Amino acid sequence: MLSNALIIDDDLDVQLLGKMLLRQRGYNVQTASSFGELARQPSLLNTELILLDLGLGEFTGLDILDYLDDLRLNASILLISSCSKETAADVIAIGEAKGLRMLGFIPKNRLLTDLKTFLEPLKNALKAPTQEELASAIRSKQFFLMYQPKQDLKQRQVIGVEALVRWQDPERGLLSPDSFIPLAEQSGLMVPLTWLVLELALAQQAKWQARGWSLNVAINIPAAFIQSEGMLEAFDRLTQHHGALLSNITLELTESVGVECLGYACHVLKALQQRGCQLSLDDFGTGYSSLSQLHRLPFNELKIDRSFVSSIDQDKDALAITASIIDLGKRLGLKIVAEGIETMAQHTLLVEAGCTVGQGHYFARPLTAADFDAWFSEYLPTAPTPQQQSMLSCCKAF
Ligand code: C2E
Ligand code: MG
Ligand code: MG
């Protein structure tokens, strides 16, 4: 698989030379000449390597470092500039203090000669993780969770969060689930990984509980976990240990869980629900036999896949499918959650179609626990409590 690289520079000569040198080394190269171009095309930042010029129109490389930091970007950043060594060292120190992966500095006139020395060590880091590395990372708990708020669309209140796992690999940096979940699935490591995720999520929920924040935490659960031996007993021990309120736990299952959920696994899901856990059918509409899953298993919630949500404001068919899913879910008495809401237009259309809960970059990106705490503390005083909300509706009635 090709690695992606991005050159951020308004100097066309550097763009051309950089492109040529990186392509020779097997990179798929994109370029951006301005900060505006990056903001318009966020997909450019899905990259492993960034060659960054320090001065871009009215924005400096420091502005861009701030921007990359806000996105918690994991790319390695190599400065290319005509600035002095001292200035570059200062910028590198600032980037490192933010936790960004700063590779170093090349003066523009040395790009041709110096680039390869920086690319060589990257080769190893870019290698896909092996099964042994993943198993050892799970044992040494190199994972942490990010939390993305789930919001009541009408009352604009946060009702909970989805826990999303990240691997902080000492060599490769921050890895997203796409780069290790398929490996975990193939190598039977989903079960220990899910126990670790549950442990982290319950510990965090207990901290929020101690502050008086009652937040429902949704955890992604794979089929292998549900089918694993002794799962219910171990789940009871773990939840008791953390003093978890089971009605505040949502288990997000993908449609494949339903497909594989026969006999024993079906019994486990029902037992979890009887304990108070909410069952959510994740990524609805993408798998097969979705409707039979809804019929066979006692779900409480249905999450509309973001592939529909992302196009409802441009594609009439996507809107029609989404509205039908919402209607179907309502008839079945389910809570309907739309995931991947990015724009106000999508938000408005979903509310009009009767969707009650939403999640997506429009409200907040996945946040670290510390960032979530800061975000939620700011958010709390402005959001009306249910009591305030009912007072407001009384006032409106008069
Ligand atoms: P998912 O459960 O459907 O999670 C939602 C994904 O959508 C997350 O990606 C989230 O960051 C992303 N997302 C949320 N809002 C937006 C938006 O507005 N726009 C766009 N473009 N994306 C948005 P993430 O964190 O990369 O997770 C991807 C998938 O990896 C998850 O999909 C889930 O299937 C799996 N995953 C993540 N964490 C865990 C975990 O702890 N256990 C298991 N078994 N799977 C996990
Ligand atoms: Mg999910
Ligand atoms: Mg989903």
mmCIF file of N, CA and C and ligand atoms in Angstrom, residues 252 282-283 303 305 339, ligand 3:
data_model
loop_
_atom_site.group_PDB
_atom_site.id
_atom_site.type_symbol
_atom_site.label_atom_id
_atom_site.label_comp_id
_atom_site.label_asym_id
_atom_site.label_seq_id
_atom_site.Cartn_x
_atom_site.Cartn_y
_atom_site.Cartn_z
ATOM 1 N N GLU A 252 -22.596 -1.034 21.464
ATOM 2 C CA GLU A 252 -22.831 -0.844 20.030
ATOM 3 C C GLU A 252 -22.372 -2.088 19.285
ATOM 4 N N ASP A 282 -25.230 -0.649 15.317
ATOM 5 C CA ASP A 282 -24.331 0.366 14.746
ATOM 6 C C ASP A 282 -24.284 0.252 13.217
ATOM 7 N N ASP A 283 -23.937 1.346 12.563
ATOM 8 C CA ASP A 283 -23.712 1.370 11.110
ATOM 9 C C ASP A 283 -24.883 0.775 10.339
ATOM 10 N N LYS A 303 -28.327 3.057 14.963
ATOM 11 C CA LYS A 303 -27.435 4.140 14.514
ATOM 12 C C LYS A 303 -27.351 4.129 12.996
ATOM 13 N N ASP A 305 -25.866 4.714 9.559
ATOM 14 C CA ASP A 305 -24.467 4.799 9.144
ATOM 15 C C ASP A 305 -24.146 6.166 8.535
ATOM 16 N N GLU A 339 -25.081 9.170 12.902
ATOM 17 C CA GLU A 339 -23.649 9.391 13.141
ATOM 18 C C GLU A 339 -23.024 10.118 11.957
HETATM 19 MG MG MG B 3 -20.987 3.643 13.506
#
